[in-house]
Amino acid sequence: MLVQGEIVSFDPLEDDPFSFLDSSVAESDEAAFLKTLGLGKPYIEEFTARALRNGSTFEAELLASETVTETAYFGAFARFLRLPFVAELDGAIVVDTPSLDIQLLETRMVRLSPKDTKPYIAIVPDISSIERLKHALESTPGIAADLVVTTPSALRTAVWQAGAERRTRQTVNSLFDATPLYSARITLHGKQGFLLGVGFTIIIGSMLLSPSLTFHLLHILTAALYMAAILFRLVPLRLKPDRRTLALVEQSKEDQLPVYTILVALYREEAIVEQLVTALNRLDWPKSRLDIKLVCEADDASTIVAIERLNPGSHFEIVHVPPSLPRTKPKALTYALYGARGEFIAVYDAEDRPHPKQLREAHTRFRSGCEKLACLQAPLIISNANISWMTSSFSLEYSALFRRMLPMLARMQMPLPLGGTSNHFRASILRHAGAWDPYNVTEDADLGMRLYRLGYYSDVISYQTLEDAPTDIFVWLAQRSRWFKGWLQSWLVMMRSPVSVAKEMGWKAYLVFHLLIGGMLLSSLTHPLFIVYLMVVGHTIWTEGPSVFSTTQLALIGIDTVNIVASYAIFLLMGTRAMIKHERGMIGKRWLATPLYWLLLSAAAWRAVFELRYKPFVWNKTPHKPVSKNN
């Protein structure tokens, strides 16, 4: 507010915001204002009690209840103060400065400078400041000409619009400008490209000079690395689930909760937004303490219209991301982070149905953990495993990863390659780490590694998120190729300065990274080569007998066979052991398609290599459909 040339902010904690309930004093300005809304004393007492219980404000509880709309409430505020009310602000006349983004976090006021008239200030008053504001207007009548009242959503919309160009530029460039070695913007740094060229030259030269010996040595090296990656995946088989925190959640009596931001990146998702809003509204968290941002591309009119048609409530906000390259999910999330008001941040996908108590568990774990705990990963469970052999295999894969591998890594205090959804972050650490890399198309795994390199750690929680696996083979292939491409990007980022990165992480963690990510890439790329080789060998033995092979060759053939069989066996054991009986029943005999699924993984991996060369930052969109009532 403008008082004699000074801007005065309104602090709702400066005075008792609920003093108007004291009937022993004359009717206050707060009580008089609430009467103009037609709110009776029972309603006032109820929303006041909620605010005290949740650690929020009277306005937040009132608007979250949908008893009064934003426009009606702040319109009444303007009439009570005898100030003009503006339901929409023109962001084009808001002066953009780096400090403007504070208004996205604490929506108070903004200065507007029209070309054809004098500047004025749009304010968002609250009930705790009404008495001081009214007194200032009465004692200094001239300031009324400089003020208008607006709504929080209108003010935020104008601020988003005013700073869009600056924010987009910072989103795309900030990580690369600050720490270029963490960014996937350049696929191969100069030294990497040189060493890769030298390596290929040596291999080609060796093949020309001594093809048999070169092939033999490459075979031994690849088989050994393949086996090391397979043996590493044996470790989680004996892991037992840790559900200690679930008891902590049930015993927790904490009511005053922090604001929790939820980010959901949406693109061409008009068919599923209703299911998404329903799922998010089931979360066991006060709506007055939720800051849900549905992050949409500004030119995705169909999704935006579908959300607006639902009118989801004051705890939802649509963030319009200006069109720019790269058009990726991490860029959209990082852009929306400028307006994230929560102490903690959760990321979900459009098709997700998180367990209602997931935020409670994450909050309990953050509060009981140390300050270096940066992220918590919830398990993802496939709900349509019974649809086809492909969804069954996807379900087995997710079960092994989220309920066996990641919990094991967490217990070992190793880096976690995060899943792209159901991540819960401390907002301060997420910002300090540079948020998501807009150029990495598997931004989750990349961020998990970067957090570890910066000295933070991640852990897992137990309450799950349900989602559906792709049912179309071409959709699955496009999605999995994007994942492989991002893992390749992340591996190359970690290999820019191998010795330095190993010292940052510790050699044990660095080795685990290579066994997990590098091993997965190697096994997927070489799997069909081993299959073809064993088929040729089998045909040769069938026609000419085993005597044509030397003892060393037969040993390698045996190792190759063990590697292939072990790949399938460990995949199935890890997946099924983590499942409950109902899930195993949904799989049925579709596990027999595991060899075919592995060949599909290999096809996706080789496609990713091609895309990394020719379209490294293209985001293969995965379309989603609402859950069938039969599932």
XYZ file of C-alpha atoms in Angstrom:
631
model
C 0.000 0.000 0.000
C 1.217 3.538 -0.787
C 1.371 5.886 2.217
C 3.108 9.243 1.658
C 5.334 7.724 -1.014
C 6.240 4.583 0.966
C 5.168 1.012 0.328
C 3.831 -0.685 3.444
C 3.342 -4.471 3.467
C 0.614 -6.121 5.508
C 1.880 -8.777 7.926
C -0.943 -11.085 9.059
C 1.169 -12.167 12.034
C 1.750 -8.647 13.367
C -1.590 -8.501 15.201
C -4.003 -11.137 16.398
C -5.953 -11.951 13.208
C -8.930 -13.282 15.168
C -9.396 -10.505 17.723
C -12.731 -9.653 16.134
C -14.222 -12.724 17.832
C -13.819 -11.081 21.226
C -17.364 -9.993 22.117
C -16.141 -7.933 25.073
C -15.036 -5.075 22.806
C -16.944 -2.895 20.400
C -17.596 -4.332 16.964
C -14.320 -4.313 15.047
C -13.741 -3.488 11.402
C -13.115 -7.186 10.792
C -16.472 -8.215 12.233
C -18.248 -5.419 10.374
C -16.685 -6.534 7.106
C -17.621 -10.176 7.623
C -21.220 -9.123 8.235
C -21.280 -7.597 4.750
C -20.517 -11.074 3.406
C -23.509 -12.511 5.229
C -21.356 -14.901 7.263
C -22.921 -15.855 10.575
C -20.961 -16.368 13.751
C -20.930 -20.212 13.450
C -19.220 -19.953 10.036
C -16.747 -17.384 11.321
C -15.880 -19.531 14.323
C -15.521 -22.645 12.165
C -13.115 -21.065 9.654
C -11.200 -19.391 12.470
C -10.771 -22.749 14.225
C -9.603 -24.362 10.998
C -7.062 -21.605 10.458
C -5.679 -22.016 13.971
C -5.614 -25.797 13.600
C -3.953 -25.837 10.158
C -1.631 -22.887 10.688
C -3.250 -21.020 7.795
C -5.347 -17.832 7.546
C -9.043 -17.093 7.759
C -9.113 -16.173 4.043
C -7.382 -19.402 3.029
C -9.883 -21.551 4.926
C -12.879 -19.572 3.720
C -11.845 -19.723 0.061
C -10.776 -23.382 0.294
C -14.240 -24.261 1.581
C -15.764 -22.690 -1.574
C -18.373 -20.995 0.631
C -17.402 -17.704 -1.026
C -15.651 -17.201 -4.346
C -12.473 -15.178 -4.668
C -14.223 -12.526 -6.731
C -17.097 -12.167 -4.270
C -14.808 -12.011 -1.238
C -12.337 -9.440 -2.520
C -15.091 -7.514 -4.282
C -16.760 -7.143 -0.895
C -13.410 -6.100 0.546
C -13.138 -3.333 -2.056
C -16.657 -2.080 -1.315
C -15.989 -2.060 2.427
C -12.812 -0.012 1.910
C -14.496 2.112 -0.788
C -11.800 1.252 -3.310
C -12.201 0.182 -6.951
C -12.245 -3.574 -7.570
C -10.455 -5.058 -10.615
C -11.120 -8.736 -11.328
C -8.454 -8.976 -14.046
C -5.093 -7.223 -14.364
C -3.180 -6.558 -17.566
C 0.224 -8.142 -17.171
C 1.538 -6.057 -20.062
C 1.540 -2.931 -17.859
C 3.222 -4.593 -14.883
C 6.858 -3.514 -14.626
C 9.036 -6.635 -14.621
C 11.949 -6.750 -12.184
C 13.813 -9.720 -10.661
C 12.035 -9.047 -7.356
C 8.628 -9.282 -9.034
C 8.565 -13.069 -8.549
C 8.211 -12.569 -4.795
C 4.572 -11.751 -5.541
C 4.111 -15.309 -6.829
C 5.069 -16.587 -3.388
C 3.499 -13.917 -1.166
C 0.724 -12.307 -3.157
C 0.403 -8.772 -1.761
C 0.637 -5.978 -4.294
C 1.942 -5.030 -7.704
C 2.590 -1.713 -9.429
C 0.982 -1.123 -12.806
C 2.134 1.587 -15.212
C -0.363 2.248 -18.006
C 0.797 4.437 -20.877
C -2.246 6.715 -20.906
C -2.698 7.354 -17.183
C -0.750 7.549 -13.949
C 0.639 4.414 -12.250
C -1.393 2.705 -9.565
C -1.049 -0.214 -7.173
C -3.226 -3.325 -7.118
C -3.429 -4.804 -3.623
C -4.682 -8.069 -2.167
C -5.830 -7.150 1.353
C -6.502 -9.642 4.133
C -8.650 -9.545 7.196
C -5.728 -9.193 9.592
C -4.720 -5.901 7.968
C -8.171 -4.443 7.406
C -8.122 -2.193 10.453
C -4.739 -0.642 9.645
C -5.650 -0.282 6.003
C -8.953 1.416 6.749
C -7.251 3.748 9.235
C -4.607 4.686 6.641
C -7.293 5.429 4.041
C -9.214 7.600 6.488
C -6.172 9.504 7.756
C -4.662 9.992 4.291
C -7.599 10.143 1.837
C -5.384 10.932 -1.142
C -3.869 7.471 -1.305
C -7.185 5.936 -2.340
C -6.626 7.320 -5.835
C -3.507 5.158 -6.148
C -5.079 1.861 -5.065
C -7.346 -0.822 -6.469
C -8.306 -4.161 -4.920
C -7.841 -7.382 -6.873
C -7.822 -11.140 -6.228
C -4.740 -13.284 -5.517
C -5.237 -15.296 -8.700
C -5.594 -12.163 -10.839
C -2.429 -10.684 -9.360
C -0.456 -13.894 -9.864
C -1.713 -14.205 -13.443
C -0.481 -10.681 -14.193
C 2.895 -11.385 -12.584
C 3.294 -14.650 -14.523
C 2.514 -12.748 -17.730
C 4.808 -9.805 -16.978
C 7.889 -11.916 -16.245
C 7.311 -14.683 -18.778
C 10.166 -13.805 -21.136
C 12.715 -13.338 -18.363
C 11.611 -16.484 -16.556
C 11.744 -18.568 -19.724
C 15.264 -17.369 -20.467
C 16.403 -18.174 -16.937
C 14.686 -21.580 -16.993
C 16.405 -22.632 -20.191
C 19.858 -21.251 -19.402
C 20.389 -21.045 -15.637
C 21.746 -24.564 -14.987
C 24.024 -24.470 -18.031
C 25.281 -20.965 -17.246
C 25.941 -21.721 -13.568
C 27.301 -25.284 -13.801
C 27.753 -26.367 -17.445
C 29.243 -29.734 -16.448
C 25.893 -30.699 -14.855
C 23.862 -29.858 -17.977
C 23.029 -32.155 -20.899
C 22.738 -29.170 -23.259
C 25.964 -30.261 -25.004
C 25.741 -33.971 -25.734
C 29.485 -34.598 -26.046
C 32.032 -32.187 -24.602
C 35.204 -31.687 -26.623
C 37.341 -34.159 -24.694
C 34.578 -36.773 -24.766
C 34.152 -36.460 -28.528
C 37.901 -36.737 -29.035
C 38.245 -39.830 -26.830
C 35.217 -41.452 -28.454
C 36.746 -40.893 -31.882
C 40.076 -42.317 -30.753
C 38.335 -45.352 -29.284
C 36.425 -46.102 -32.475
C 39.587 -45.652 -34.531
C 41.487 -48.131 -32.350
C 38.667 -50.702 -32.534
C 38.318 -50.390 -36.327
C 42.093 -50.579 -36.784
C 42.293 -53.638 -34.559
C 39.473 -55.331 -36.442
C 41.328 -54.788 -39.700
C 44.654 -56.036 -38.326
C 43.414 -58.949 -36.210
C 39.646 -59.403 -36.434
C 39.520 -62.719 -34.540
C 41.554 -61.523 -31.537
C 39.733 -58.162 -31.402
C 36.323 -59.826 -31.481
C 37.437 -62.285 -28.813
C 38.681 -59.552 -26.467
C 35.557 -57.414 -26.998
C 33.439 -60.483 -26.333
C 35.204 -61.211 -23.041
C 34.977 -57.581 -21.890
C 31.291 -57.222 -22.781
C 30.311 -60.557 -21.220
C 32.169 -59.672 -18.001
C 30.491 -56.271 -17.720
C 27.106 -57.813 -18.539
C 27.571 -60.402 -15.788
C 28.685 -57.753 -13.267
C 25.501 -55.782 -13.920
C 23.409 -58.946 -13.555
C 25.094 -59.975 -10.294
C 24.495 -56.501 -8.866
C 20.768 -57.026 -9.372
C 20.893 -60.140 -7.207
C 21.554 -58.056 -4.082
C 17.999 -56.702 -3.574
C 16.355 -60.138 -3.812
C 16.565 -60.736 -0.057
C 15.359 -57.231 0.813
C 12.348 -57.009 3.127
C 9.977 -54.022 3.015
C 10.485 -51.332 5.653
C 7.135 -50.012 6.883
C 8.233 -48.355 10.101
C 7.249 -44.894 8.876
C 3.656 -45.974 8.248
C 3.228 -46.395 11.994
C 4.717 -42.943 12.503
C 2.173 -41.488 10.091
C -0.734 -43.117 11.897
C 0.540 -41.940 15.292
C 1.251 -38.372 14.150
C -1.067 -35.798 15.709
C 0.503 -32.767 14.045
C -2.129 -30.397 12.729
C -0.262 -27.224 11.803
C 1.096 -28.294 8.449
C 3.276 -26.390 5.988
C 2.176 -25.435 2.492
C 2.812 -28.370 0.139
C 3.261 -27.600 -3.562
C 2.247 -30.192 -6.142
C 3.529 -29.831 -9.704
C 1.932 -31.712 -12.591
C 3.222 -31.079 -16.118
C 0.435 -31.519 -18.675
C 0.488 -31.484 -22.452
C -2.455 -32.579 -24.571
C -4.042 -34.231 -21.534
C -7.623 -32.955 -21.841
C -8.965 -36.513 -21.642
C -7.493 -37.201 -18.206
C -7.601 -33.904 -16.279
C -10.864 -34.765 -14.519
C -9.390 -38.019 -13.186
C -6.251 -36.130 -12.121
C -8.159 -33.424 -10.230
C -10.247 -36.074 -8.478
C -7.121 -37.986 -7.429
C -5.383 -34.868 -6.093
C -8.482 -33.808 -4.169
C -8.346 -37.126 -2.292
C -4.989 -36.270 -0.725
C -5.113 -36.133 3.058
C -3.865 -32.565 3.403
C -5.810 -29.372 4.185
C -6.810 -27.684 0.939
C -5.874 -24.352 2.478
C -2.278 -25.648 2.706
C -2.124 -27.077 -0.809
C -0.557 -25.244 -3.739
C -1.377 -27.404 -6.768
C 0.057 -26.152 -10.048
C -1.163 -27.698 -13.290
C 1.667 -26.747 -15.629
C 0.509 -26.389 -19.231
C 2.101 -25.206 -22.438
C 0.546 -21.812 -23.187
C -0.528 -22.949 -26.675
C -2.183 -26.158 -25.403
C -5.653 -24.619 -25.444
C -7.586 -27.896 -25.227
C -5.978 -28.946 -21.926
C -6.324 -25.474 -20.412
C -9.992 -25.246 -21.384
C -10.646 -28.709 -19.948
C -9.158 -27.638 -16.591
C -11.027 -24.336 -16.522
C -14.278 -26.141 -17.248
C -13.800 -28.198 -14.069
C -13.271 -25.052 -11.936
C -11.152 -27.152 -9.536
C -10.875 -24.668 -6.658
C -8.628 -21.973 -5.220
C -5.890 -24.466 -4.293
C -5.363 -25.197 -8.006
C -3.524 -22.862 -10.363
C -2.849 -23.182 -14.080
C 0.696 -22.159 -14.990
C 1.063 -21.183 -18.654
C 4.562 -22.047 -19.919
C 5.520 -19.821 -22.878
C 6.332 -21.864 -26.008
C 10.102 -22.228 -26.412
C 12.697 -24.886 -27.095
C 13.325 -27.391 -25.687
C 9.690 -28.359 -25.138
C 10.286 -30.793 -22.307
C 8.705 -31.703 -18.988
C 11.757 -30.609 -16.936
C 11.647 -27.169 -18.533
C 7.966 -26.828 -17.630
C 8.580 -27.957 -14.033
C 11.522 -25.607 -13.550
C 9.474 -22.713 -14.934
C 6.633 -23.444 -12.507
C 9.084 -23.642 -9.610
C 9.280 -19.824 -9.594
C 5.758 -19.756 -8.166
C 5.967 -22.772 -5.846
C 4.911 -21.564 -2.389
C 5.419 -24.823 -0.511
C 8.143 -25.840 1.901
C 7.908 -29.245 0.220
C 7.233 -30.083 -3.423
C 5.717 -33.209 -4.948
C 5.797 -34.060 -8.646
C 3.119 -36.206 -10.258
C 2.212 -37.256 -13.791
C -1.148 -36.722 -15.432
C -2.289 -40.344 -15.027
C -1.194 -40.739 -11.381
C -3.476 -41.727 -8.498
C -1.365 -41.223 -5.357
C -2.337 -42.814 -2.057
C -4.261 -40.229 0.021
C -1.713 -40.430 2.871
C 1.384 -40.092 0.698
C 1.982 -36.426 1.575
C 1.571 -37.211 5.264
C 4.191 -39.943 5.096
C 6.629 -37.787 3.124
C 6.177 -34.900 5.577
C 6.742 -37.211 8.556
C 9.925 -38.580 7.002
C 11.280 -35.121 6.155
C 10.636 -33.904 9.689
C 12.233 -36.969 11.285
C 15.168 -37.101 8.840
C 18.303 -34.988 8.718
C 18.632 -31.719 6.803
C 20.538 -33.448 3.991
C 17.492 -35.566 3.082
C 16.570 -33.924 -0.218
C 14.068 -36.247 -1.866
C 11.699 -39.112 -1.135
C 10.551 -41.492 -3.846
C 7.166 -43.190 -3.570
C 6.727 -46.610 -5.226
C 4.908 -46.698 -8.554
C 2.527 -49.604 -9.072
C 1.012 -50.539 -12.419
C -2.747 -50.978 -12.131
C -3.438 -52.453 -15.585
C -1.000 -55.374 -15.467
C -3.770 -57.759 -16.546
C -4.357 -56.094 -19.925
C -1.584 -57.679 -22.002
C 1.825 -59.340 -21.857
C 3.388 -55.895 -22.338
C 1.635 -54.290 -19.352
C 2.420 -57.400 -17.267
C 6.109 -57.088 -18.109
C 5.998 -53.364 -17.366
C 4.456 -54.155 -13.992
C 7.198 -56.675 -13.182
C 9.832 -54.121 -14.147
C 8.331 -51.387 -11.945
C 7.913 -53.793 -9.050
C 11.598 -54.751 -9.214
C 12.777 -51.145 -9.491
C 10.572 -49.317 -6.994
C 10.084 -52.043 -4.383
C 13.439 -53.809 -4.523
C 16.246 -51.863 -6.215
C 15.560 -48.326 -4.973
C 14.921 -49.379 -1.328
C 18.215 -51.308 -1.402
C 20.105 -48.292 -2.754
C 18.479 -46.076 -0.126
C 19.575 -48.404 2.705
C 23.093 -48.422 1.291
C 22.959 -44.605 1.142
C 23.740 -44.738 -2.557
C 22.499 -42.340 -5.271
C 18.932 -43.016 -6.441
C 17.924 -42.752 -10.112
C 14.557 -41.200 -9.285
C 11.352 -42.070 -11.076
C 9.786 -39.237 -13.039
C 6.799 -38.990 -10.731
C 5.856 -39.203 -7.051
C 9.083 -37.463 -6.031
C 8.875 -35.333 -2.879
C 11.507 -32.607 -2.424
C 12.590 -30.050 0.106
C 11.967 -26.910 -1.939
C 15.072 -25.121 -0.647
C 17.386 -27.971 -1.646
C 15.704 -28.416 -5.023
C 16.318 -24.748 -5.834
C 19.887 -24.895 -4.546
C 20.617 -27.897 -6.775
C 19.474 -26.020 -9.893
C 16.129 -27.848 -10.232
C 15.572 -29.970 -13.348
C 17.794 -29.881 -16.416
C 15.526 -28.710 -19.274
C 17.740 -30.545 -21.773
C 17.719 -33.974 -20.111
C 14.743 -36.037 -21.235
C 15.074 -38.367 -18.233
C 15.337 -35.493 -15.799
C 14.496 -37.622 -12.752
C 17.554 -39.906 -12.898
C 19.780 -36.921 -13.682
C 18.497 -34.960 -10.679
C 18.982 -37.940 -8.355
C 22.644 -38.142 -9.356
C 23.181 -34.378 -9.073
C 21.674 -34.252 -5.582
C 24.091 -36.957 -4.465
C 27.054 -35.151 -6.026
C 26.106 -32.014 -4.073
C 26.157 -33.895 -0.778
C 22.449 -34.663 -0.356
C 20.740 -38.025 -0.276
C 17.405 -39.517 -1.274
C 15.238 -42.174 0.321
C 12.013 -44.081 -0.330
C 8.570 -44.109 1.267
C 5.900 -46.803 1.304
C 2.565 -45.297 0.273
C 2.213 -45.957 -3.427
C 1.075 -44.183 -6.570
C -1.008 -46.076 -9.099
C -0.560 -45.516 -12.798
C -1.245 -47.336 -16.054
C 1.369 -48.769 -18.404
C 1.107 -48.044 -22.142
C -1.003 -50.619 -23.962
C 0.124 -49.711 -27.474
C 3.500 -51.098 -28.524
C 4.441 -47.962 -30.492
C 3.553 -45.691 -27.578
C 5.615 -47.919 -25.269
C 8.559 -47.861 -27.693
C 8.520 -44.065 -27.962
C 8.362 -43.664 -24.177
C 11.105 -46.188 -23.479
C 13.363 -44.709 -26.175
C 13.057 -41.344 -24.431
C 14.022 -42.943 -21.124
C 17.063 -44.648 -22.635
C 18.059 -41.424 -24.359
C 17.908 -39.575 -21.049
C 19.910 -42.289 -19.293
C 22.539 -41.981 -22.017
C 22.560 -38.216 -21.472
C 22.960 -38.709 -17.719
C 25.762 -41.238 -18.207
C 27.637 -38.865 -20.514
C 27.212 -36.019 -18.009
C 28.719 -38.211 -15.276
C 31.602 -39.208 -17.579
C 32.807 -35.693 -18.388
C 35.317 -35.705 -15.544
C 35.265 -39.297 -14.269
C 37.933 -38.939 -11.592
C 36.507 -35.670 -10.233
C 32.963 -37.048 -10.185
C 34.131 -40.247 -8.466
C 35.838 -38.178 -5.770
C 32.676 -36.081 -5.339
C 30.451 -39.112 -4.931
C 32.884 -41.604 -3.506
C 34.229 -44.490 -5.584
C 31.668 -46.956 -4.225
C 28.715 -44.755 -5.239
C 30.306 -44.066 -8.616
C 30.702 -47.801 -9.235
C 27.076 -48.389 -8.232
C 26.006 -45.723 -10.725
C 27.869 -47.491 -13.532
C 26.531 -50.905 -12.566
C 22.977 -49.582 -12.443
C 22.733 -47.079 -15.306
C 25.717 -48.143 -17.393
C 24.915 -51.807 -16.839
C 21.307 -51.320 -17.894
C 22.371 -49.501 -21.062
C 25.010 -52.111 -21.884
C 22.739 -55.089 -21.275
C 19.926 -53.595 -23.354
C 22.188 -52.702 -26.264
C 24.115 -55.984 -26.342
C 21.303 -58.391 -25.478
C 20.205 -59.033 -29.097
C 23.851 -59.448 -30.153
C 24.305 -62.228 -27.611
C 21.024 -63.814 -28.729
C 22.141 -63.824 -32.387
C 25.580 -65.142 -31.428
C 24.089 -68.008 -29.400
C 21.726 -68.870 -32.266
C 24.659 -69.068 -34.676
C 26.639 -71.138 -32.166
C 23.670 -73.448 -31.621
C 23.288 -73.996 -35.338
C 27.024 -74.722 -35.683
C 26.992 -77.233 -32.817
C 23.891 -78.889 -34.286
C 25.483 -79.307 -37.721
C 29.200 -79.760 -36.917
C 29.388 -80.711 -33.235
C 30.995 -78.882 -30.297
C 34.513 -79.930 -31.249
C 34.807 -76.999 -33.664
C 35.062 -74.625 -30.662
C 38.050 -74.295 -28.382
C 37.794 -74.668 -24.603
C 37.957 -70.891 -24.190
C 35.213 -70.388 -26.742
C 32.997 -72.972 -25.058
C 33.550 -71.224 -21.719
C 32.463 -67.918 -23.261
C 29.417 -69.584 -24.784
C 28.527 -70.908 -21.343
C 28.932 -67.452 -19.794
C 26.752 -65.917 -22.515
C 24.050 -68.508 -21.885
C 24.156 -67.884 -18.132
C 23.957 -64.136 -18.718
C 20.859 -64.438 -20.878
C 19.055 -66.911 -18.626
C 20.026 -64.938 -15.504
C 18.699 -61.733 -17.084
C 15.246 -63.256 -17.395
C 15.325 -65.106 -14.072
C 16.383 -62.103 -11.972
C 13.906 -59.865 -13.784
C 11.091 -62.250 -12.843
C 12.268 -62.994 -9.301
C 12.764 -59.356 -8.360
C 9.413 -58.395 -9.817
C 7.254 -61.193 -8.428
C 8.801 -61.273 -4.927
C 7.900 -57.632 -4.377
C 4.300 -58.168 -5.491
C 1.307 -59.151 -3.418
C -0.717 -62.226 -4.342
C -3.352 -60.205 -6.221
C -0.699 -58.639 -8.444
C 0.876 -61.987 -9.249
C -2.577 -63.224 -10.193
C -2.928 -60.313 -12.620
C 0.343 -61.354 -14.286
C -0.724 -64.983 -14.728
C 1.323 -66.782 -17.347
C 2.202 -63.608 -19.240
C 5.648 -63.783 -17.644
C 6.488 -66.219 -20.441
C 6.788 -63.197 -22.747
C 9.862 -61.932 -20.843
C 12.348 -62.754 -23.679
C 10.195 -60.801 -26.130
C 9.993 -57.861 -23.710
C 13.775 -57.807 -23.419
C 14.110 -57.677 -27.202
C 11.740 -54.704 -27.187
C 13.952 -53.038 -24.580
C 16.903 -53.540 -26.897
C 15.015 -52.015 -29.820
C 14.192 -48.982 -27.688
C 17.840 -48.663 -26.592
C 19.154 -48.670 -30.148
C 16.501 -46.178 -31.202
C 17.660 -43.964 -28.311
C 21.245 -44.033 -29.621
C 19.965 -42.807 -32.982
C 17.819 -40.088 -31.392
C 20.671 -38.921 -29.166
C 22.617 -38.136 -32.327
C 19.883 -36.554 -34.434
C 17.220 -35.214 -32.044
C 18.632 -35.262 -28.506
C 16.083 -32.948 -26.876
C 12.893 -34.151 -28.563
C 10.344 -35.280 -25.954
C 8.410 -38.348 -27.128
C 4.970 -37.635 -25.718
C 3.123 -40.501 -24.015
C -0.656 -40.114 -24.449
C -2.842 -41.078 -21.480
C -6.406 -42.267 -21.088
C -8.695 -42.325 -18.049
C -8.671 -45.539 -16.060
C -11.178 -48.076 -17.303
C -13.864 -48.996 -14.771
C -13.005 -52.631 -15.467
C -9.452 -52.203 -14.099
